[in-house]
Coordinates of C-alpha atoms in Angstrom, one line a residue:
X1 CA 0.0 0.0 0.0
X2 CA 2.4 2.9 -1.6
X3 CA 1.6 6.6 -0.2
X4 CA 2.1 8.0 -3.7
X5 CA 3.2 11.7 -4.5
X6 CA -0.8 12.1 -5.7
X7 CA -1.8 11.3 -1.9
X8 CA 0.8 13.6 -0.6
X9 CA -0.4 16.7 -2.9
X10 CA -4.0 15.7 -1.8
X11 CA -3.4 16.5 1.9
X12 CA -5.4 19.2 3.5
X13 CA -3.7 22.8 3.2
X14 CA -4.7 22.8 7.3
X15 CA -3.5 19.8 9.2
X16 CA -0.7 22.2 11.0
X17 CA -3.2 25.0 11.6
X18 CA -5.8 22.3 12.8
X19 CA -3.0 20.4 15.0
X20 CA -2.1 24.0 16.4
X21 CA -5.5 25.1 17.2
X22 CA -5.9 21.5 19.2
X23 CA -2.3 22.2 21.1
X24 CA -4.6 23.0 24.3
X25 CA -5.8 19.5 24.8
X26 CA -2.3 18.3 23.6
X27 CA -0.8 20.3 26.1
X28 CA -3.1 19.3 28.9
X29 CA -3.2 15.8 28.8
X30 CA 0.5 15.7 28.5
X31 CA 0.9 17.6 31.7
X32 CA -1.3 15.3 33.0
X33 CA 0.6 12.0 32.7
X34 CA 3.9 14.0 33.4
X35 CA 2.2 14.9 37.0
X36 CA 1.6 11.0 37.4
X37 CA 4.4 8.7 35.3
X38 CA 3.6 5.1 35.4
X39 CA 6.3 2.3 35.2
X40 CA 6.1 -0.8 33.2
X41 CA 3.0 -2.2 32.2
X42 CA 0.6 -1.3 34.3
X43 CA -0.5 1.9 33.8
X44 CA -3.7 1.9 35.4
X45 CA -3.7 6.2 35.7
X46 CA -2.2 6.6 32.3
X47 CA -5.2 4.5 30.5
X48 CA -8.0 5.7 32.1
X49 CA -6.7 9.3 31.0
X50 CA -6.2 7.8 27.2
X51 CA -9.9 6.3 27.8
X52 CA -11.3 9.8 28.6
X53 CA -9.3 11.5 25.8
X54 CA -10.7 9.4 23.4
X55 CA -14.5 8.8 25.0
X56 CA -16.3 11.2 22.6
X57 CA -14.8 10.4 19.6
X58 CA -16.1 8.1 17.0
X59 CA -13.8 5.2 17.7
X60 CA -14.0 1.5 18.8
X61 CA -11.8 0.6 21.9
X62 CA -10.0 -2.4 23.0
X63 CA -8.2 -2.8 26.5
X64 CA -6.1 -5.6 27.7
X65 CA -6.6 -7.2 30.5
X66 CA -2.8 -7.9 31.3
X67 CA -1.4 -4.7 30.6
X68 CA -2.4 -1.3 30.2
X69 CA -2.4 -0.8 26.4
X70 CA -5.3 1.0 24.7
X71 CA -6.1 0.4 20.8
X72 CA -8.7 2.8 19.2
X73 CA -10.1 2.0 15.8
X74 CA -11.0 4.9 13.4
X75 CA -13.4 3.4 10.4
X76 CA -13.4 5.4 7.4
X77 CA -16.2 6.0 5.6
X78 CA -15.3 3.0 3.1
X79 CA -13.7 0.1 3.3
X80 CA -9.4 -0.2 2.7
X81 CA -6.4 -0.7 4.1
X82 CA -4.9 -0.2 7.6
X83 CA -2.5 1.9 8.8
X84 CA -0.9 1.5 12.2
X85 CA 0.2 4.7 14.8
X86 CA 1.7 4.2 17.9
X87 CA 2.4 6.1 21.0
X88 CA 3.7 4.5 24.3
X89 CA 2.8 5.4 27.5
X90 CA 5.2 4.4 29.9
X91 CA 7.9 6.2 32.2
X92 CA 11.5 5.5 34.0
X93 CA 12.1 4.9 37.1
X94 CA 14.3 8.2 38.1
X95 CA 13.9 11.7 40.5
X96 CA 12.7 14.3 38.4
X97 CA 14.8 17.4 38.9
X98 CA 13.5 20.0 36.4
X99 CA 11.8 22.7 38.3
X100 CA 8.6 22.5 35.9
X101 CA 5.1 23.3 37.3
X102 CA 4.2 20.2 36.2
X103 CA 7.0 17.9 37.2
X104 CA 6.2 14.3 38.7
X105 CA 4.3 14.0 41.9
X106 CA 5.9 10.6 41.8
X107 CA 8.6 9.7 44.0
X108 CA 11.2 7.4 41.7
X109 CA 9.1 8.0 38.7
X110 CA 9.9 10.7 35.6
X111 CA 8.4 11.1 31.9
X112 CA 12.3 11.1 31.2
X113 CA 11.9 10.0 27.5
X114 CA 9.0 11.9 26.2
X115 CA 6.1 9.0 26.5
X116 CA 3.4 11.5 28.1
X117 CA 4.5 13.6 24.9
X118 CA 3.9 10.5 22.4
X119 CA 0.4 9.7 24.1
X120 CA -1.0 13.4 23.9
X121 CA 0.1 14.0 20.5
X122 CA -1.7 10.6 19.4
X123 CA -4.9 11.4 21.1
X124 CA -4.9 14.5 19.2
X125 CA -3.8 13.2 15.8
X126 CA -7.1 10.7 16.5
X127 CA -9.2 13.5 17.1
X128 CA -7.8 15.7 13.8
X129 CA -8.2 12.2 12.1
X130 CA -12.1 11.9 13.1
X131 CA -12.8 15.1 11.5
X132 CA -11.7 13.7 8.1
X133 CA -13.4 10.6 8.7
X134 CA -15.5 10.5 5.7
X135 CA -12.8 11.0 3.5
X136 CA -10.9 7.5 4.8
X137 CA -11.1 4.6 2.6
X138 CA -9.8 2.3 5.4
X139 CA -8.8 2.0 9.2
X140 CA -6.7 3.6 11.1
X141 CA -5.3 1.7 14.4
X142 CA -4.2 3.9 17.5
X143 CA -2.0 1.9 19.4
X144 CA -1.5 3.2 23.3
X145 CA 1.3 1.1 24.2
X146 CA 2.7 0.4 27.6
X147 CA 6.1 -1.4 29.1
X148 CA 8.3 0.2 25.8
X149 CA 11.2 0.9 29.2
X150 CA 12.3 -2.8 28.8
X151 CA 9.4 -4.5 29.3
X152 CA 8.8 -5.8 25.4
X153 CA 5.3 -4.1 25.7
X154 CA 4.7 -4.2 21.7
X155 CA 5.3 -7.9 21.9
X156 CA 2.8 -8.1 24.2
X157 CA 0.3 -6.3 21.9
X158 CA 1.3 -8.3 18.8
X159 CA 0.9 -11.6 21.1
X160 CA -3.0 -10.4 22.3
X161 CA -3.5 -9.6 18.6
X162 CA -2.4 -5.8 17.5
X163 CA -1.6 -7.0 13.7
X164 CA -4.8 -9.0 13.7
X165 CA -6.6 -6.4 11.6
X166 CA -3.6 -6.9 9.1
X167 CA -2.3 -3.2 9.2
X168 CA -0.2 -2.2 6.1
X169 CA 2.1 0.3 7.4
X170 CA 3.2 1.5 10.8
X171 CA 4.4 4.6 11.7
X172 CA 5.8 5.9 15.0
X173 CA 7.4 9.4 16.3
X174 CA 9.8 9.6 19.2
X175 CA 10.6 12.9 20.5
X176 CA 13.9 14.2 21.1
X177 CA 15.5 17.0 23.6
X178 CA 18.4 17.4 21.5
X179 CA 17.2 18.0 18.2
X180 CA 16.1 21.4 16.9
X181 CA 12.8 21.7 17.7
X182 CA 9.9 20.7 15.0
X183 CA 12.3 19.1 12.8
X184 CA 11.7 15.3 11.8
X185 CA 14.8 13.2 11.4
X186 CA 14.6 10.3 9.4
X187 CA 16.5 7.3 8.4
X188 CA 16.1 4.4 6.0
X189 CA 17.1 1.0 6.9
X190 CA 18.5 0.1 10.7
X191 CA 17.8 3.4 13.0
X192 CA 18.6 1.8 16.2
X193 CA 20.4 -1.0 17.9
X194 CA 19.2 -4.4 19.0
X195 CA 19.6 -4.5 22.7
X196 CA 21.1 -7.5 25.3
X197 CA 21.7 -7.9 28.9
X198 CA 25.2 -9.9 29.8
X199 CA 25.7 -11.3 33.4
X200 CA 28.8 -12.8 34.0
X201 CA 29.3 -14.8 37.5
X202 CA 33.3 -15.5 37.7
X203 CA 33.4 -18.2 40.9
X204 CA 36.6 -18.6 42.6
X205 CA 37.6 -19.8 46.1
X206 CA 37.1 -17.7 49.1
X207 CA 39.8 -16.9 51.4
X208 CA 41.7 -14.5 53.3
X209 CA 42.8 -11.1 51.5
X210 CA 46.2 -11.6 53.3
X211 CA 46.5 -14.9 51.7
X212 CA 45.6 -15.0 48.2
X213 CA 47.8 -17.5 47.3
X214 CA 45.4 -20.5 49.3
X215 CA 42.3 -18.9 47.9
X216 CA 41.1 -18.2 43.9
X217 CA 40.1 -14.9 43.5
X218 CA 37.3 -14.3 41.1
X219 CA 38.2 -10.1 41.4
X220 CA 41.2 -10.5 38.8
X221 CA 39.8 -12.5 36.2
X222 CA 36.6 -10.1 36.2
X223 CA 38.5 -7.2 35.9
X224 CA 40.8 -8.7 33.0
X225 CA 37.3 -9.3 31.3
X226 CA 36.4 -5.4 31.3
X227 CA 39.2 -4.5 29.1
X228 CA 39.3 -8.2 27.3
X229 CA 35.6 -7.9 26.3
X230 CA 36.8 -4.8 24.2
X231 CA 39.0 -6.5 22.1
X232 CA 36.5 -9.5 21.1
X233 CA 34.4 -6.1 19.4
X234 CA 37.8 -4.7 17.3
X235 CA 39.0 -8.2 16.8
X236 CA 36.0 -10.2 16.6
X237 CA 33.8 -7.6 14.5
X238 CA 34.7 -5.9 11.1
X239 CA 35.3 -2.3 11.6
X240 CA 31.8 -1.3 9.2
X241 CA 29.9 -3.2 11.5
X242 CA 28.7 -1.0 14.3
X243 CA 29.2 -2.8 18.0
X244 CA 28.9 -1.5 21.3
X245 CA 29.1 -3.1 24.4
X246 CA 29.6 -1.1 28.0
X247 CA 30.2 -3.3 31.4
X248 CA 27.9 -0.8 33.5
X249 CA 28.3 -2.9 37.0
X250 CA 30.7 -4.7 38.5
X251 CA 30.2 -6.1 42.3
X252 CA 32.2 -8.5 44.3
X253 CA 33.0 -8.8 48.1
X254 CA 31.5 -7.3 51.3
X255 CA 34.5 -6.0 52.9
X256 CA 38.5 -5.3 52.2
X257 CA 40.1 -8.4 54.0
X258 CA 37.8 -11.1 52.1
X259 CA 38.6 -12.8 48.9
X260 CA 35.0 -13.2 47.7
X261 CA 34.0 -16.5 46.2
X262 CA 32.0 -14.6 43.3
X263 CA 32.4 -11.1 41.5
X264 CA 29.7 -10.4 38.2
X265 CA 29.4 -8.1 35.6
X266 CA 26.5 -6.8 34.3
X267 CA 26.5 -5.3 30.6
X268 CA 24.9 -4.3 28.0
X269 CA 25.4 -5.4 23.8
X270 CA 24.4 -2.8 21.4
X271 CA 24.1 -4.4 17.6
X272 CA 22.6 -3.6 14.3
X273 CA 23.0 -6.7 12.3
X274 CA 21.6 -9.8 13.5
X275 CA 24.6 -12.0 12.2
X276 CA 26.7 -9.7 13.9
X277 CA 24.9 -9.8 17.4
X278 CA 24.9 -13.5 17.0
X279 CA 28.4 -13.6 16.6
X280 CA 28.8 -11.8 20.0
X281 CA 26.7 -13.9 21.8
X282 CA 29.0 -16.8 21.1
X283 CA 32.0 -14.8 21.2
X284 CA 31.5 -13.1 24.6
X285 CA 30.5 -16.4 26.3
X286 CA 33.6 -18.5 24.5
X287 CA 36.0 -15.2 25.8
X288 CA 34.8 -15.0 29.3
X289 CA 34.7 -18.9 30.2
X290 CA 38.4 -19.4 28.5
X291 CA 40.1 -15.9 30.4
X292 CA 37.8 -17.5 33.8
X293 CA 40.1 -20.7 33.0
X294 CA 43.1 -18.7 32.7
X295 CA 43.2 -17.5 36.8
X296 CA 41.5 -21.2 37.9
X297 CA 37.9 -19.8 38.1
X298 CA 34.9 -20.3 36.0
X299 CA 32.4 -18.7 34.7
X300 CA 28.5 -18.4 33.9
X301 CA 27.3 -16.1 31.0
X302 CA 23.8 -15.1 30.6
X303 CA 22.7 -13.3 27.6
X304 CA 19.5 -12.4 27.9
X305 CA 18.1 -11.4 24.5
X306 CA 16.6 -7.9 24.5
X307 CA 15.0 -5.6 21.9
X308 CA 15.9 -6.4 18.3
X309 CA 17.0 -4.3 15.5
X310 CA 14.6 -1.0 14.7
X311 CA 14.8 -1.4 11.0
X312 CA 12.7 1.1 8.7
X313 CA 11.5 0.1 5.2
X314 CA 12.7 2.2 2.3
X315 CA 9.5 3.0 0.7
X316 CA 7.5 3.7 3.6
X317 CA 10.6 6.3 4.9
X318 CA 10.7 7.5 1.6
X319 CA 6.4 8.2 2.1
X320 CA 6.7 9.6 5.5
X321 CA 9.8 12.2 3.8
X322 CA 7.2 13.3 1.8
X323 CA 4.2 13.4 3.9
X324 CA 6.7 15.4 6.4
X325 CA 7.9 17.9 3.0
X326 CA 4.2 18.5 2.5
X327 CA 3.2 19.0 6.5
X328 CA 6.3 21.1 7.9
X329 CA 8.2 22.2 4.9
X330 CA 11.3 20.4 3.3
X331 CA 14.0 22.3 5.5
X332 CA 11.8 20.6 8.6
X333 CA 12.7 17.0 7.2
X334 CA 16.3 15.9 8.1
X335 CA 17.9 12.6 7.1
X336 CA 20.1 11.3 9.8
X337 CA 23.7 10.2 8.8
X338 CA 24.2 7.7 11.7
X339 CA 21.7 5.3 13.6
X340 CA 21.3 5.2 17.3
X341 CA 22.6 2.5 19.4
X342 CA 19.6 3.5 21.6
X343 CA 17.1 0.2 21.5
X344 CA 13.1 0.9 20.8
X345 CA 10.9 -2.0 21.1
X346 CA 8.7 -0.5 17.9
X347 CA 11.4 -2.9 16.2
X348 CA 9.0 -5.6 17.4
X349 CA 6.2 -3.9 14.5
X350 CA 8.8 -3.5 12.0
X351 CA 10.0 -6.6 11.8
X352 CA 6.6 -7.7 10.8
X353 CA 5.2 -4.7 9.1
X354 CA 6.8 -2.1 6.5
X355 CA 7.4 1.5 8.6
X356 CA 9.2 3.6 9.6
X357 CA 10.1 5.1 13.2
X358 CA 11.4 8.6 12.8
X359 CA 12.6 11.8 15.5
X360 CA 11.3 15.1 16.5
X361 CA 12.7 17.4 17.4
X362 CA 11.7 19.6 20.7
X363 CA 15.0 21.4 22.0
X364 CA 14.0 23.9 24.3
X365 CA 14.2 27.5 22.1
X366 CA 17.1 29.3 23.6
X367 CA 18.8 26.1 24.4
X368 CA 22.2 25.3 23.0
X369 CA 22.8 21.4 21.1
X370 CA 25.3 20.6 23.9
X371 CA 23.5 22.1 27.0
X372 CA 20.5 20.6 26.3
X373 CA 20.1 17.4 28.7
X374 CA 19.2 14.3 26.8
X375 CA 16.5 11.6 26.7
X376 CA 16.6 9.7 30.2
X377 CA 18.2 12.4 32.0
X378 CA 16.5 13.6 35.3
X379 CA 16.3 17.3 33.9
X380 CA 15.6 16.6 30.6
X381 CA 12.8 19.0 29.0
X382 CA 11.2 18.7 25.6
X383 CA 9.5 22.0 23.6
X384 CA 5.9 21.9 23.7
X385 CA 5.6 23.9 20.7
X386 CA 7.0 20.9 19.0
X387 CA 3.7 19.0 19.7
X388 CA 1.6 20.5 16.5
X389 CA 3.9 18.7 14.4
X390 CA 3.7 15.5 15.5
X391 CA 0.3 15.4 15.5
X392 CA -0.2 17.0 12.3
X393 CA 2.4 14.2 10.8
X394 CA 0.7 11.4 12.4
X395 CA -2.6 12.3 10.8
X396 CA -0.8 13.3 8.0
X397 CA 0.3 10.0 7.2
X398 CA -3.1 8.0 7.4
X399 CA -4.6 10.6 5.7
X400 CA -2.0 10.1 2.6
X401 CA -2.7 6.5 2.9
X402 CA -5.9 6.1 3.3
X403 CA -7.6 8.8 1.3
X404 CA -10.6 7.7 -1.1
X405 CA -10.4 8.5 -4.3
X406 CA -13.1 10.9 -5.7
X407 CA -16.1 9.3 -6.9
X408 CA -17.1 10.2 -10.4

């Protein structure tokens, strides 16, 4: 189902004026879930305010009984094809330190990567979208997604049936703190990174820290596995084959005249090939066992297999470029040179439905590239002027889908 450069032309003149002139309701419900973040799954606040944002429109409902997710289905006025729009809901588990009006009233709990932002400007792109209802040949699916923080929330919604009604395409925005606000960057092909967990458990024997020589100690061999672990990426890996793995914990002993029996790492694997994360799953197990050998120890690896590639099909990028061009204006639409190594469980969509999953921009006006605090930081704060332009490119890109021909 092409969005052709006929569909693009067709477009109402007004989508940004009508996203603008419903930036009031955008603004408020986003306020309202910052004021109450929810983590994981259950988002029992967050889904009764989607519920209430959507209860006098002229859409169909469904609600999971296992997690909070909310999917509202637009008919058009005749029968077609689907498109798919997603928002997720959830929050992170952090202090917010911002100073806004509207920060979190939730101790350990911050809208730190621009969900509540996602969620308003998807309720609003429905309600833009209902007012052009006759002119839909087709369906459009709203999908209010929870657990995207690394709790595989889209594969739970595939698993209870999300891709039942045999969407199409499938577009998503993410917002970003860093990015000049209103502009939409874009990539074709991988735009972020598969994402693993790695525990390592190096066992030793226990002793006495003055006598290392009658004990094992598992501290060495861990530490020789920081730095080692390196090498199996520059040596392992071919250098056009992006790789990133960071050891982010270490933790051994309870005191400083104790050989511990165990130290672990914890770490986390950062791919964008599947043969190439594959690779390092074998590799990184094989390294650490052998270098446990080495200093008498062993060792356990976990790899615990997390988000996979986000990878966005040409022709739909190529669609939302021009739905973007026609919305915001070509100097708005920026293709991005690099993916991120970031992880985004949207992958789970695209791997089974041509989209795309592009960034907007919502740098704080006044606010220079490299002072503005970043996605997931405890002071991070998006633009709210941004908002117009999500919405108006969300409903942009059903419309250029889905709009019925004329009839004769």
């Amino acid at each position: 189902m092409p969005i052709t450069p006929a569909s693009v032309a067709g477009l109402p003149d007004g989508l940004l004026s009508s996203a603008r002139a419903l930036q009031p309701r955008t603004v408020a419900l986003r306020r309202e879930l910052h004021r109450t973040p929810e983590l994981g799954l259950a988002l029992p606040r967050t889904r009764d305010a989607v519920l209430h944002a959507l209860a006098d429109l002229p859409v169909s409902v469904r609600t999971s009984r296992s997690c909070g997710s909310v999917v509202a289905v637009l008919e058009g006025g005749r029968s077609g094809p689907t498109v798919l729009l997603r928002g997720d809901m959830d929050a992170l588990p952090l202090h917010e330190d911002t100073g806004l009006d509207f920060a979190s009233g939730v101790d350990g709990a911050m809208h730190a990567c621009g969900h509540d932002t996602h969620t308003a400007m998807l309720a609003s792109a429905a309600r833009l979208l209902a007012g052009y209802r006759d002119r839909i040949a087709g369906r459009v699916l709203l999908a209010f997604q929870p657990g995207e923080e690394g709790f595989h929330g889209a594969r739970r919604m595939i698993e209870e049936g999300l891709l039942d009604d045999g969407p199409e395409l499938a577009y998503a925005l993410h917002i970003s703190s860093t990015v000049p606000s209103g502009q939409l960057h874009h990539r074709t092909g991988p735009i972020m990174a598969a994402a693993d967990r790695v525990r390592v458990t190096v066992t030793g024997r226990g002793g006495h820290a003055s006598a290392p020589q009658d004990a094992c100690d598992p501290v060495p061999p861990a530490a020789a596995m920081v730095g080692g672990l390196q090498t199996v990426l520059t040596r392992r890996v071919g250098p056009h084959q992006p790789a990133v793995l960071t050891v982010a914990r270490i933790e051994a002993g309870t005191t400083d005249n104790v050989i511990p029996e165990t130290a672990q790492l914890t770490a986390t694997l950062r791919t964008l090939s599947e043969p190439v994360r594959a690779l390092l799953h074998r590799e990184i197990t094989e390294h650490c066992r052998h270098l446990a050998a080495a200093y008498g120890c062993t060792a356990e690896v976990e790899i615990e297999p997390g988000y996979p590639v986000a990878v966005n099909d040409p022709q739909a990028t190529s669609s939302l470029v021009r739905v973007g061009e026609k919305v915001l204006g070509r100097h708005a639409c920026v293709a991005m040179t690099d993916p991120l190594m970031g992880a985004e469980d949207f992958a789970y969509v695209l791997a089974r439905v041509p989209g795309s999953l592009a960034f907007l921009g919502a740098r704080p006006a006044g606010v220079a590239p490299g002072d503005a605090a970043p996605n997931h930081s405890n002071r991070v704060v998006f633009d709210e002027a941004a908002f117009p332009a999500g919405v108006a490119v969300y409903a942009g890109l059903a419309l250029a889908a889905l709009t019925a021909p004329e009839r004769p």
